[in-house]
mmCIF file with all atom_site columns, C-alpha atoms in Angstrom:
data_model
loop_
_atom_site.group_PDB
_atom_site.id
_atom_site.type_symbol
_atom_site.label_atom_id
_atom_site.label_alt_id
_atom_site.label_comp_id
_atom_site.label_asym_id
_atom_site.label_entity_id
_atom_site.label_seq_id
_atom_site.pdbx_PDB_ins_code
_atom_site.Cartn_x
_atom_site.Cartn_y
_atom_site.Cartn_z
_atom_site.occupancy
_atom_site.B_iso_or_equiv
_atom_site.pdbx_formal_charge
_atom_site.auth_seq_id
_atom_site.auth_comp_id
_atom_site.auth_asym_id
_atom_site.auth_atom_id
_atom_site.pdbx_PDB_model_num
ATOM 1   C CA . ASN U 1 1   ? 129.150 138.722 80.075  1.00 0.00 ? 1   ASN U CA 1
ATOM 2   C CA . ALA U 1 2   ? 127.732 139.584 83.029  1.00 0.00 ? 2   ALA U CA 1
ATOM 3   C CA . GLY U 1 3   ? 124.319 139.209 82.246  1.00 0.00 ? 3   GLY U CA 1
ATOM 4   C CA . VAL U 1 4   ? 121.920 141.475 84.184  1.00 0.00 ? 4   VAL U CA 1
ATOM 5   C CA . THR U 1 5   ? 123.542 143.277 87.283  1.00 0.00 ? 5   THR U CA 1
ATOM 6   C CA . GLN U 1 6   ? 121.910 145.199 90.225  1.00 0.00 ? 6   GLN U CA 1
ATOM 7   C CA . THR U 1 7   ? 122.782 147.605 92.544  1.00 0.00 ? 7   THR U CA 1
ATOM 8   C CA . PRO U 1 8   ? 122.793 147.650 95.717  1.00 0.00 ? 8   PRO U CA 1
ATOM 9   C CA . LYS U 1 9   ? 122.293 144.252 97.022  1.00 0.00 ? 9   LYS U CA 1
ATOM 10  C CA . PHE U 1 10  ? 121.573 145.410 100.223 1.00 0.00 ? 10  PHE U CA 1
ATOM 11  C CA . GLN U 1 11  ? 119.673 148.643 101.493 1.00 0.00 ? 11  GLN U CA 1
ATOM 12  C CA . VAL U 1 12  ? 118.068 149.784 104.303 1.00 0.00 ? 12  VAL U CA 1
ATOM 13  C CA . LEU U 1 13  ? 115.644 153.144 104.541 1.00 0.00 ? 13  LEU U CA 1
ATOM 14  C CA . LYS U 1 14  ? 113.859 154.892 106.868 1.00 0.00 ? 14  LYS U CA 1
ATOM 15  C CA . THR U 1 15  ? 110.140 155.541 106.144 1.00 0.00 ? 15  THR U CA 1
ATOM 16  C CA . GLY U 1 16  ? 109.962 158.852 103.544 1.00 0.00 ? 16  GLY U CA 1
ATOM 17  C CA . GLN U 1 17  ? 113.306 158.547 102.504 1.00 0.00 ? 17  GLN U CA 1
ATOM 18  C CA . SER U 1 18  ? 114.123 157.944 98.705  1.00 0.00 ? 18  SER U CA 1
ATOM 19  C CA . MET U 1 19  ? 116.282 155.704 96.580  1.00 0.00 ? 19  MET U CA 1
ATOM 20  C CA . THR U 1 20  ? 116.878 154.411 92.994  1.00 0.00 ? 20  THR U CA 1
ATOM 21  C CA . LEU U 1 21  ? 117.639 150.608 92.383  1.00 0.00 ? 21  LEU U CA 1
ATOM 22  C CA . GLN U 1 22  ? 119.954 150.471 89.556  1.00 0.00 ? 22  GLN U CA 1
ATOM 23  C CA . CYS U 1 23  ? 120.070 147.584 86.836  1.00 0.00 ? 23  CYS U CA 1
ATOM 24  C CA . ALA U 1 24  ? 122.001 147.123 83.721  1.00 0.00 ? 24  ALA U CA 1
ATOM 25  C CA . GLN U 1 25  ? 122.014 144.134 81.404  1.00 0.00 ? 25  GLN U CA 1
ATOM 26  C CA . ASP U 1 26  ? 124.973 143.452 78.503  1.00 0.00 ? 26  ASP U CA 1
ATOM 27  C CA . MET U 1 27  ? 122.727 141.494 76.515  1.00 0.00 ? 27  MET U CA 1
ATOM 28  C CA . ASN U 1 28  ? 121.911 143.923 73.907  1.00 0.00 ? 28  ASN U CA 1
ATOM 29  C CA . HIS U 1 29  ? 118.308 142.951 75.128  1.00 0.00 ? 29  HIS U CA 1
ATOM 30  C CA . ASN U 1 30  ? 115.195 145.155 74.175  1.00 0.00 ? 30  ASN U CA 1
ATOM 31  C CA . SER U 1 31  ? 112.891 144.582 77.000  1.00 0.00 ? 31  SER U CA 1
ATOM 32  C CA . MET U 1 32  ? 113.273 145.279 80.717  1.00 0.00 ? 32  MET U CA 1
ATOM 33  C CA . TYR U 1 33  ? 111.380 144.742 83.743  1.00 0.00 ? 33  TYR U CA 1
ATOM 34  C CA . TRP U 1 34  ? 111.246 145.004 87.200  1.00 0.00 ? 34  TRP U CA 1
ATOM 35  C CA . TYR U 1 35  ? 109.795 143.030 89.590  1.00 0.00 ? 35  TYR U CA 1
ATOM 36  C CA . ARG U 1 36  ? 109.124 142.780 93.367  1.00 0.00 ? 36  ARG U CA 1
ATOM 37  C CA . GLN U 1 37  ? 108.809 139.333 95.129  1.00 0.00 ? 37  GLN U CA 1
ATOM 38  C CA . ASP U 1 38  ? 107.416 138.718 98.950  1.00 0.00 ? 38  ASP U CA 1
ATOM 39  C CA . PRO U 1 39  ? 106.843 136.011 100.814 1.00 0.00 ? 39  PRO U CA 1
ATOM 40  C CA . GLY U 1 40  ? 104.395 133.675 99.408  1.00 0.00 ? 40  GLY U CA 1
ATOM 41  C CA . MET U 1 41  ? 103.273 135.979 96.563  1.00 0.00 ? 41  MET U CA 1
ATOM 42  C CA . GLY U 1 42  ? 105.650 134.950 93.794  1.00 0.00 ? 42  GLY U CA 1
ATOM 43  C CA . LEU U 1 43  ? 106.930 137.652 91.580  1.00 0.00 ? 43  LEU U CA 1
ATOM 44  C CA . ARG U 1 44  ? 105.090 140.440 91.070  1.00 0.00 ? 44  ARG U CA 1
ATOM 45  C CA . LEU U 1 45  ? 105.656 143.155 87.881  1.00 0.00 ? 45  LEU U CA 1
ATOM 46  C CA . ILE U 1 46  ? 106.085 146.582 88.921  1.00 0.00 ? 46  ILE U CA 1
ATOM 47  C CA . TYR U 1 47  ? 106.853 148.128 85.639  1.00 0.00 ? 47  TYR U CA 1
ATOM 48  C CA . TYR U 1 48  ? 108.831 147.170 82.123  1.00 0.00 ? 48  TYR U CA 1
ATOM 49  C CA . SER U 1 49  ? 109.959 148.814 78.929  1.00 0.00 ? 49  SER U CA 1
ATOM 50  C CA . ALA U 1 50  ? 109.185 147.125 75.780  1.00 0.00 ? 50  ALA U CA 1
ATOM 51  C CA . SER U 1 51  ? 112.145 149.020 73.973  1.00 0.00 ? 51  SER U CA 1
ATOM 52  C CA . GLU U 1 52  ? 114.089 151.664 74.658  1.00 0.00 ? 52  GLU U CA 1
ATOM 53  C CA . GLY U 1 53  ? 112.371 155.175 75.484  1.00 0.00 ? 53  GLY U CA 1
ATOM 54  C CA . THR U 1 54  ? 108.926 153.261 76.381  1.00 0.00 ? 54  THR U CA 1
ATOM 55  C CA . THR U 1 55  ? 107.883 152.333 79.725  1.00 0.00 ? 55  THR U CA 1
ATOM 56  C CA . ASP U 1 56  ? 104.571 151.174 81.193  1.00 0.00 ? 56  ASP U CA 1
ATOM 57  C CA . LYS U 1 57  ? 102.591 149.915 84.376  1.00 0.00 ? 57  LYS U CA 1
ATOM 58  C CA . GLY U 1 58  ? 102.719 146.386 85.864  1.00 0.00 ? 58  GLY U CA 1
ATOM 59  C CA . GLU U 1 59  ? 100.614 144.827 88.143  1.00 0.00 ? 59  GLU U CA 1
ATOM 60  C CA . VAL U 1 60  ? 101.885 146.997 91.381  1.00 0.00 ? 60  VAL U CA 1
ATOM 61  C CA . PRO U 1 61  ? 103.364 150.325 90.291  1.00 0.00 ? 61  PRO U CA 1
ATOM 62  C CA . ASN U 1 62  ? 102.022 152.891 92.650  1.00 0.00 ? 62  ASN U CA 1
ATOM 63  C CA . GLY U 1 63  ? 104.717 154.090 94.388  1.00 0.00 ? 63  GLY U CA 1
ATOM 64  C CA . TYR U 1 64  ? 107.248 153.352 91.943  1.00 0.00 ? 64  TYR U CA 1
ATOM 65  C CA . ASN U 1 65  ? 108.805 155.341 89.112  1.00 0.00 ? 65  ASN U CA 1
ATOM 66  C CA . VAL U 1 66  ? 111.105 154.292 86.583  1.00 0.00 ? 66  VAL U CA 1
ATOM 67  C CA . SER U 1 67  ? 113.561 155.314 83.677  1.00 0.00 ? 67  SER U CA 1
ATOM 68  C CA . ARG U 1 68  ? 114.867 153.322 80.989  1.00 0.00 ? 68  ARG U CA 1
ATOM 69  C CA . LEU U 1 69  ? 118.184 155.320 80.575  1.00 0.00 ? 69  LEU U CA 1
ATOM 70  C CA . ASN U 1 70  ? 119.283 153.722 77.618  1.00 0.00 ? 70  ASN U CA 1
ATOM 71  C CA . LYS U 1 71  ? 119.261 150.388 75.900  1.00 0.00 ? 71  LYS U CA 1
ATOM 72  C CA . ARG U 1 72  ? 121.202 148.778 78.872  1.00 0.00 ? 72  ARG U CA 1
ATOM 73  C CA . GLU U 1 73  ? 120.012 150.544 81.920  1.00 0.00 ? 73  GLU U CA 1
ATOM 74  C CA . PHE U 1 74  ? 116.543 150.438 83.402  1.00 0.00 ? 74  PHE U CA 1
ATOM 75  C CA . SER U 1 75  ? 116.063 152.093 86.947  1.00 0.00 ? 75  SER U CA 1
ATOM 76  C CA . LEU U 1 76  ? 113.555 151.866 89.530  1.00 0.00 ? 76  LEU U CA 1
ATOM 77  C CA . ARG U 1 77  ? 112.984 155.162 91.904  1.00 0.00 ? 77  ARG U CA 1
ATOM 78  C CA . LEU U 1 78  ? 111.034 155.149 95.254  1.00 0.00 ? 78  LEU U CA 1
ATOM 79  C CA . GLU U 1 79  ? 110.397 158.657 96.087  1.00 0.00 ? 79  GLU U CA 1
ATOM 80  C CA . SER U 1 80  ? 109.024 158.532 99.670  1.00 0.00 ? 80  SER U CA 1
ATOM 81  C CA . ALA U 1 81  ? 109.835 154.939 100.767 1.00 0.00 ? 81  ALA U CA 1
ATOM 82  C CA . ALA U 1 82  ? 106.976 153.454 102.924 1.00 0.00 ? 82  ALA U CA 1
ATOM 83  C CA . PRO U 1 83  ? 107.362 149.975 105.071 1.00 0.00 ? 83  PRO U CA 1
ATOM 84  C CA . SER U 1 84  ? 104.970 147.979 102.489 1.00 0.00 ? 84  SER U CA 1
ATOM 85  C CA . GLN U 1 85  ? 107.740 148.562 99.982  1.00 0.00 ? 85  GLN U CA 1
ATOM 86  C CA . THR U 1 86  ? 110.018 146.311 102.149 1.00 0.00 ? 86  THR U CA 1
ATOM 87  C CA . SER U 1 87  ? 110.529 143.352 99.638  1.00 0.00 ? 87  SER U CA 1
ATOM 88  C CA . VAL U 1 88  ? 113.321 141.501 97.207  1.00 0.00 ? 88  VAL U CA 1
ATOM 89  C CA . TYR U 1 89  ? 113.512 143.280 93.891  1.00 0.00 ? 89  TYR U CA 1
ATOM 90  C CA . PHE U 1 90  ? 114.373 141.732 90.317  1.00 0.00 ? 90  PHE U CA 1
ATOM 91  C CA . CYS U 1 91  ? 115.515 143.261 87.454  1.00 0.00 ? 91  CYS U CA 1
ATOM 92  C CA . ALA U 1 92  ? 115.247 141.262 84.395  1.00 0.00 ? 92  ALA U CA 1
ATOM 93  C CA . SER U 1 93  ? 115.281 141.321 80.423  1.00 0.00 ? 93  SER U CA 1
ATOM 94  C CA . SER U 1 94  ? 114.274 139.533 77.145  1.00 0.00 ? 94  SER U CA 1
ATOM 95  C CA . GLY U 1 95  ? 115.646 140.022 73.744  1.00 0.00 ? 95  GLY U CA 1
ATOM 96  C CA . VAL U 1 96  ? 112.436 140.270 72.440  1.00 0.00 ? 96  VAL U CA 1
ATOM 97  C CA . GLN U 1 97  ? 109.277 141.274 74.298  1.00 0.00 ? 97  GLN U CA 1
ATOM 98  C CA . ALA U 1 98  ? 107.509 137.685 74.417  1.00 0.00 ? 98  ALA U CA 1
ATOM 99  C CA . GLY U 1 99  ? 110.796 136.103 74.728  1.00 0.00 ? 99  GLY U CA 1
ATOM 100 C CA . THR U 1 100 ? 113.036 134.699 77.580  1.00 0.00 ? 100 THR U CA 1
ATOM 101 C CA . GLN U 1 101 ? 113.414 136.470 80.445  1.00 0.00 ? 101 GLN U CA 1
ATOM 102 C CA . TYR U 1 102 ? 116.905 136.603 82.518  1.00 0.00 ? 102 TYR U CA 1
ATOM 103 C CA . PHE U 1 103 ? 116.990 137.653 85.745  1.00 0.00 ? 103 PHE U CA 1
ATOM 104 C CA . GLY U 1 104 ? 119.428 139.695 88.224  1.00 0.00 ? 104 GLY U CA 1
ATOM 105 C CA . PRO U 1 105 ? 120.431 138.454 91.325  1.00 0.00 ? 105 PRO U CA 1
ATOM 106 C CA . GLY U 1 106 ? 118.094 140.826 93.267  1.00 0.00 ? 106 GLY U CA 1
ATOM 107 C CA . THR U 1 107 ? 118.044 144.015 95.500  1.00 0.00 ? 107 THR U CA 1
ATOM 108 C CA . ARG U 1 108 ? 117.039 143.063 98.997  1.00 0.00 ? 108 ARG U CA 1
ATOM 109 C CA . LEU U 1 109 ? 114.928 146.480 100.397 1.00 0.00 ? 109 LEU U CA 1
ATOM 110 C CA . LEU U 1 110 ? 114.322 146.967 104.435 1.00 0.00 ? 110 LEU U CA 1
ATOM 111 C CA . VAL U 1 111 ? 112.145 150.018 104.914 1.00 0.00 ? 111 VAL U CA 1
ATOM 112 C CA . LEU U 1 112 ? 111.932 151.058 108.768 1.00 0.00 ? 112 LEU U CA 1
ATOM 113 C CA . GLY A 2 1   ? 92.386  139.697 85.673  1.00 0.00 ? 1   GLY A CA 1
ATOM 114 C CA . GLU A 2 2   ? 94.843  136.907 84.222  1.00 0.00 ? 2   GLU A CA 1
ATOM 115 C CA . ASN A 2 3   ? 96.147  134.448 87.089  1.00 0.00 ? 3   ASN A CA 1
ATOM 116 C CA . VAL A 2 4   ? 98.384  131.384 87.629  1.00 0.00 ? 4   VAL A CA 1
ATOM 117 C CA . GLU A 2 5   ? 97.699  129.087 90.154  1.00 0.00 ? 5   GLU A CA 1
ATOM 118 C CA . GLN A 2 6   ? 100.431 126.514 91.137  1.00 0.00 ? 6   GLN A CA 1
ATOM 119 C CA . HIS A 2 7   ? 100.250 123.717 93.369  1.00 0.00 ? 7   HIS A CA 1
ATOM 120 C CA . PRO A 2 8   ? 101.981 122.574 95.781  1.00 0.00 ? 8   PRO A CA 1
ATOM 121 C CA . SER A 2 9   ? 103.311 125.145 97.592  1.00 0.00 ? 9   SER A CA 1
ATOM 122 C CA . THR A 2 10  ? 105.633 122.870 99.236  1.00 0.00 ? 10  THR A CA 1
ATOM 123 C CA . LEU A 2 11  ? 106.757 119.278 98.271  1.00 0.00 ? 11  LEU A CA 1
ATOM 124 C CA . SER A 2 12  ? 108.919 117.038 100.348 1.00 0.00 ? 12  SER A CA 1
ATOM 125 C CA . VAL A 2 13  ? 110.677 114.027 98.061  1.00 0.00 ? 13  VAL A CA 1
ATOM 126 C CA . GLN A 2 14  ? 113.301 111.612 98.678  1.00 0.00 ? 14  GLN A CA 1
ATOM 127 C CA . GLU A 2 15  ? 115.993 111.407 96.413  1.00 0.00 ? 15  GLU A CA 1
ATOM 128 C CA . GLY A 2 16  ? 115.637 109.465 93.273  1.00 0.00 ? 16  GLY A CA 1
ATOM 129 C CA . ASP A 2 17  ? 111.999 109.674 93.551  1.00 0.00 ? 17  ASP A CA 1
ATOM 130 C CA . SER A 2 18  ? 110.080 112.237 90.818  1.00 0.00 ? 18  SER A CA 1
ATOM 131 C CA . ALA A 2 19  ? 108.258 115.450 91.355  1.00 0.00 ? 19  ALA A CA 1
ATOM 132 C CA . VAL A 2 20  ? 105.639 117.104 89.869  1.00 0.00 ? 20  VAL A CA 1
ATOM 133 C CA . ILE A 2 21  ? 104.288 120.491 90.212  1.00 0.00 ? 21  ILE A CA 1
ATOM 134 C CA . LYS A 2 22  ? 101.071 121.837 88.468  1.00 0.00 ? 22  LYS A CA 1
ATOM 135 C CA . CYS A 2 23  ? 99.665  125.088 87.233  1.00 0.00 ? 23  CYS A CA 1
ATOM 136 C CA . THR A 2 24  ? 96.844  126.522 85.603  1.00 0.00 ? 24  THR A CA 1
ATOM 137 C CA . TYR A 2 25  ? 96.478  129.463 84.148  1.00 0.00 ? 25  TYR A CA 1
ATOM 138 C CA . SER A 2 26  ? 93.437  131.826 83.208  1.00 0.00 ? 26  SER A CA 1
ATOM 139 C CA . ASP A 2 27  ? 94.021  133.603 79.799  1.00 0.00 ? 27  ASP A CA 1
ATOM 140 C CA . SER A 2 28  ? 93.601  130.994 76.778  1.00 0.00 ? 28  SER A CA 1
ATOM 141 C CA . ALA A 2 29  ? 95.494  133.328 74.686  1.00 0.00 ? 29  ALA A CA 1
ATOM 142 C CA . SER A 2 30  ? 98.482  132.630 76.778  1.00 0.00 ? 30  SER A CA 1
ATOM 143 C CA . ASN A 2 31  ? 100.981 130.847 74.151  1.00 0.00 ? 31  ASN A CA 1
ATOM 144 C CA . TYR A 2 32  ? 104.546 130.671 76.509  1.00 0.00 ? 32  TYR A CA 1
ATOM 145 C CA . PHE A 2 33  ? 104.888 129.004 79.586  1.00 0.00 ? 33  PHE A CA 1
ATOM 146 C CA . PRO A 2 34  ? 108.508 128.978 80.853  1.00 0.00 ? 34  PRO A CA 1
ATOM 147 C CA . TRP A 2 35  ? 109.799 127.332 84.668  1.00 0.00 ? 35  TRP A CA 1
ATOM 148 C CA . TYR A 2 36  ? 112.298 129.141 86.617  1.00 0.00 ? 36  TYR A CA 1
ATOM 149 C CA . LYS A 2 37  ? 114.072 127.761 89.770  1.00 0.00 ? 37  LYS A CA 1
ATOM 150 C CA . GLN A 2 38  ? 115.484 129.890 92.266  1.00 0.00 ? 38  GLN A CA 1
ATOM 151 C CA . GLU A 2 39  ? 117.904 129.184 94.621  1.00 0.00 ? 39  GLU A CA 1
ATOM 152 C CA . LEU A 2 40  ? 118.283 130.623 98.177  1.00 0.00 ? 40  LEU A CA 1
ATOM 153 C CA . GLY A 2 41  ? 119.590 134.007 97.990  1.00 0.00 ? 41  GLY A CA 1
ATOM 154 C CA . LYS A 2 42  ? 119.702 134.181 93.999  1.00 0.00 ? 42  LYS A CA 1
ATOM 155 C CA . GLY A 2 43  ? 117.506 135.463 91.379  1.00 0.00 ? 43  GLY A CA 1
ATOM 156 C CA . PRO A 2 44  ? 115.032 133.014 89.078  1.00 0.00 ? 44  PRO A CA 1
ATOM 157 C CA . GLN A 2 45  ? 116.551 131.151 86.541  1.00 0.00 ? 45  GLN A CA 1
ATOM 158 C CA . LEU A 2 46  ? 115.117 129.630 83.478  1.00 0.00 ? 46  LEU A CA 1
ATOM 159 C CA . ILE A 2 47  ? 115.037 125.985 83.590  1.00 0.00 ? 47  ILE A CA 1
ATOM 160 C CA . ILE A 2 48  ? 112.608 124.957 80.666  1.00 0.00 ? 48  ILE A CA 1
ATOM 161 C CA . ASP A 2 49  ? 109.684 126.392 78.573  1.00 0.00 ? 49  ASP A CA 1
ATOM 162 C CA . ILE A 2 50  ? 107.216 125.504 76.098  1.00 0.00 ? 50  ILE A CA 1
ATOM 163 C CA . ARG A 2 51  ? 105.131 127.121 73.852  1.00 0.00 ? 51  ARG A CA 1
ATOM 164 C CA . SER A 2 52  ? 101.652 126.568 73.118  1.00 0.00 ? 52  SER A CA 1
ATOM 165 C CA . ASN A 2 53  ? 102.495 124.806 69.557  1.00 0.00 ? 53  ASN A CA 1
ATOM 166 C CA . VAL A 2 54  ? 103.766 121.566 71.159  1.00 0.00 ? 54  VAL A CA 1
ATOM 167 C CA . GLY A 2 55  ? 102.474 119.354 74.351  1.00 0.00 ? 55  GLY A CA 1
ATOM 168 C CA . GLU A 2 56  ? 105.528 118.203 75.802  1.00 0.00 ? 56  GLU A CA 1
ATOM 169 C CA . LYS A 2 57  ? 109.200 119.305 75.639  1.00 0.00 ? 57  LYS A CA 1
ATOM 170 C CA . LYS A 2 58  ? 112.250 117.174 77.755  1.00 0.00 ? 58  LYS A CA 1
ATOM 171 C CA . ASP A 2 59  ? 115.544 118.273 78.866  1.00 0.00 ? 59  ASP A CA 1
ATOM 172 C CA . GLN A 2 60  ? 117.661 115.376 80.631  1.00 0.00 ? 60  GLN A CA 1
ATOM 173 C CA . ARG A 2 61  ? 115.450 115.269 83.793  1.00 0.00 ? 61  ARG A CA 1
ATOM 174 C CA . ILE A 2 62  ? 112.990 118.102 83.439  1.00 0.00 ? 62  ILE A CA 1
ATOM 175 C CA . ALA A 2 63  ? 110.293 117.676 81.375  1.00 0.00 ? 63  ALA A CA 1
ATOM 176 C CA . VAL A 2 64  ? 106.925 120.140 81.433  1.00 0.00 ? 64  VAL A CA 1
ATOM 177 C CA . THR A 2 65  ? 103.300 119.139 79.694  1.00 0.00 ? 65  THR A CA 1
ATOM 178 C CA . LEU A 2 66  ? 100.922 121.329 78.478  1.00 0.00 ? 66  LEU A CA 1
ATOM 179 C CA . ASN A 2 67  ? 97.318  120.659 78.035  1.00 0.00 ? 67  ASN A CA 1
ATOM 180 C CA . LYS A 2 68  ? 95.716  123.920 76.240  1.00 0.00 ? 68  LYS A CA 1
ATOM 181 C CA . THR A 2 69  ? 92.266  122.707 76.342  1.00 0.00 ? 69  THR A CA 1
ATOM 182 C CA . ALA A 2 70  ? 92.455  122.335 80.379  1.00 0.00 ? 70  ALA A CA 1
ATOM 183 C CA . LYS A 2 71  ? 94.729  125.226 80.663  1.00 0.00 ? 71  LYS A CA 1
ATOM 184 C CA . HIS A 2 72  ? 97.113  123.702 82.628  1.00 0.00 ? 72  HIS A CA 1
ATOM 185 C CA . PHE A 2 73  ? 100.593 122.792 82.608  1.00 0.00 ? 73  PHE A CA 1
ATOM 186 C CA . SER A 2 74  ? 102.998 120.519 84.352  1.00 0.00 ? 74  SER A CA 1
ATOM 187 C CA . LEU A 2 75  ? 107.019 120.484 85.303  1.00 0.00 ? 75  LEU A CA 1
ATOM 188 C CA . HIS A 2 76  ? 108.154 116.833 85.874  1.00 0.00 ? 76  HIS A CA 1
ATOM 189 C CA . ILE A 2 77  ? 111.411 116.381 87.305  1.00 0.00 ? 77  ILE A CA 1
ATOM 190 C CA . THR A 2 78  ? 112.880 112.705 87.422  1.00 0.00 ? 78  THR A CA 1
ATOM 191 C CA . GLU A 2 79  ? 115.685 110.828 89.422  1.00 0.00 ? 79  GLU A CA 1
ATOM 192 C CA . THR A 2 80  ? 115.354 113.878 91.975  1.00 0.00 ? 80  THR A CA 1
ATOM 193 C CA . GLN A 2 81  ? 119.007 115.311 93.706  1.00 0.00 ? 81  GLN A CA 1
ATOM 194 C CA . PRO A 2 82  ? 119.389 117.304 96.682  1.00 0.00 ? 82  PRO A CA 1
ATOM 195 C CA . GLU A 2 83  ? 120.676 120.263 94.417  1.00 0.00 ? 83  GLU A CA 1
ATOM 196 C CA . ASP A 2 84  ? 117.318 120.476 92.960  1.00 0.00 ? 84  ASP A CA 1
ATOM 197 C CA . SER A 2 85  ? 116.177 121.271 96.197  1.00 0.00 ? 85  SER A CA 1
ATOM 198 C CA . ALA A 2 86  ? 114.661 125.292 95.640  1.00 0.00 ? 86  ALA A CA 1
ATOM 199 C CA . VAL A 2 87  ? 111.584 127.203 94.805  1.00 0.00 ? 87  VAL A CA 1
ATOM 200 C CA . TYR A 2 88  ? 110.124 126.963 91.425  1.00 0.00 ? 88  TYR A CA 1
ATOM 201 C CA . PHE A 2 89  ? 107.919 129.202 89.568  1.00 0.00 ? 89  PHE A CA 1
ATOM 202 C CA . CYS A 2 90  ? 105.727 128.719 86.846  1.00 0.00 ? 90  CYS A CA 1
ATOM 203 C CA . ALA A 2 91  ? 104.569 131.487 84.537  1.00 0.00 ? 91  ALA A CA 1
ATOM 204 C CA . ALA A 2 92  ? 102.506 132.574 81.394  1.00 0.00 ? 92  ALA A CA 1
ATOM 205 C CA . LEU A 2 93  ? 103.041 135.170 78.927  1.00 0.00 ? 93  LEU A CA 1
ATOM 206 C CA . ASN A 2 94  ? 100.191 137.839 79.694  1.00 0.00 ? 94  ASN A CA 1
ATOM 207 C CA . GLN A 2 95  ? 97.309  138.333 76.743  1.00 0.00 ? 95  GLN A CA 1
ATOM 208 C CA . ALA A 2 96  ? 99.080  141.105 75.626  1.00 0.00 ? 96  ALA A CA 1
ATOM 209 C CA . GLY A 2 97  ? 102.084 139.775 75.310  1.00 0.00 ? 97  GLY A CA 1
ATOM 210 C CA . THR A 2 98  ? 103.982 142.155 77.330  1.00 0.00 ? 98  THR A CA 1
ATOM 211 C CA . ALA A 2 99  ? 104.773 140.426 80.546  1.00 0.00 ? 99  ALA A CA 1
ATOM 212 C CA . LEU A 2 100 ? 104.829 137.317 82.965  1.00 0.00 ? 100 LEU A CA 1
ATOM 213 C CA . ILE A 2 101 ? 102.534 136.352 84.950  1.00 0.00 ? 101 ILE A CA 1
ATOM 214 C CA . PHE A 2 102 ? 103.676 134.242 87.574  1.00 0.00 ? 102 PHE A CA 1
ATOM 215 C CA . GLY A 2 103 ? 102.617 131.248 90.229  1.00 0.00 ? 103 GLY A CA 1
ATOM 216 C CA . LYS A 2 104 ? 103.757 131.819 93.889  1.00 0.00 ? 104 LYS A CA 1
ATOM 217 C CA . GLY A 2 105 ? 105.842 129.056 93.703  1.00 0.00 ? 105 GLY A CA 1
ATOM 218 C CA . THR A 2 106 ? 106.715 125.703 95.312  1.00 0.00 ? 106 THR A CA 1
ATOM 219 C CA . THR A 2 107 ? 109.228 124.851 97.749  1.00 0.00 ? 107 THR A CA 1
ATOM 220 C CA . LEU A 2 108 ? 110.952 121.538 96.398  1.00 0.00 ? 108 LEU A CA 1
ATOM 221 C CA . SER A 2 109 ? 112.811 119.715 99.359  1.00 0.00 ? 109 SER A CA 1
ATOM 222 C CA . VAL A 2 110 ? 115.071 116.561 98.412  1.00 0.00 ? 110 VAL A CA 1
ATOM 223 C CA . SER A 2 111 ? 116.542 114.343 101.150 1.00 0.00 ? 111 SER A CA 1
ATOM 224 C CA . SER A 2 112 ? 118.796 111.978 100.660 1.00 0.00 ? 112 SER A CA 1
#
């Protein structure tokens, strides 16, 4: 039982490049989330998916898109990366929308 | 908008002392308040949570208290140990019940 897994662990991009961050959970959770963590800013919600087939914007959605591929997987895409998107990205899941969230190990992204 | 304030931002204690971290939230409709511990290079991990129908919850050396009237909640760690050194985040569930709003974190250092 791996919990929440994220790939890649670390990525360097050039401005304007695109990439997809992958997240998967094996806890049969309905809800999944993407956060970004910046120094002194805590964790800010980018997008979430309350259930398979639905996605909604969080606090900082600009520059990102998401796909809830199936119940297990929730991906985050940067279409044209910008230096302001340099951050650590965390995926989380919860069994119910208002329940305990379990976090993955994070993806460290550097945009040059 | 919905907001969670967390204090202090850094806290240094001697091993064996107690540590207290305080958070205030803006939305009186919030009813779920988790605390997360994040060690260097890892994702946040839930350490304790409380719902609005109780005023206090304990788990060994960790306790959380909630004052709904004042809209604040606190994390108490007793008999601190060096392995308690980490960043701690408080959070509150938003009014819609769809996402957590995080404080900006407290870096706790326990020296032996």
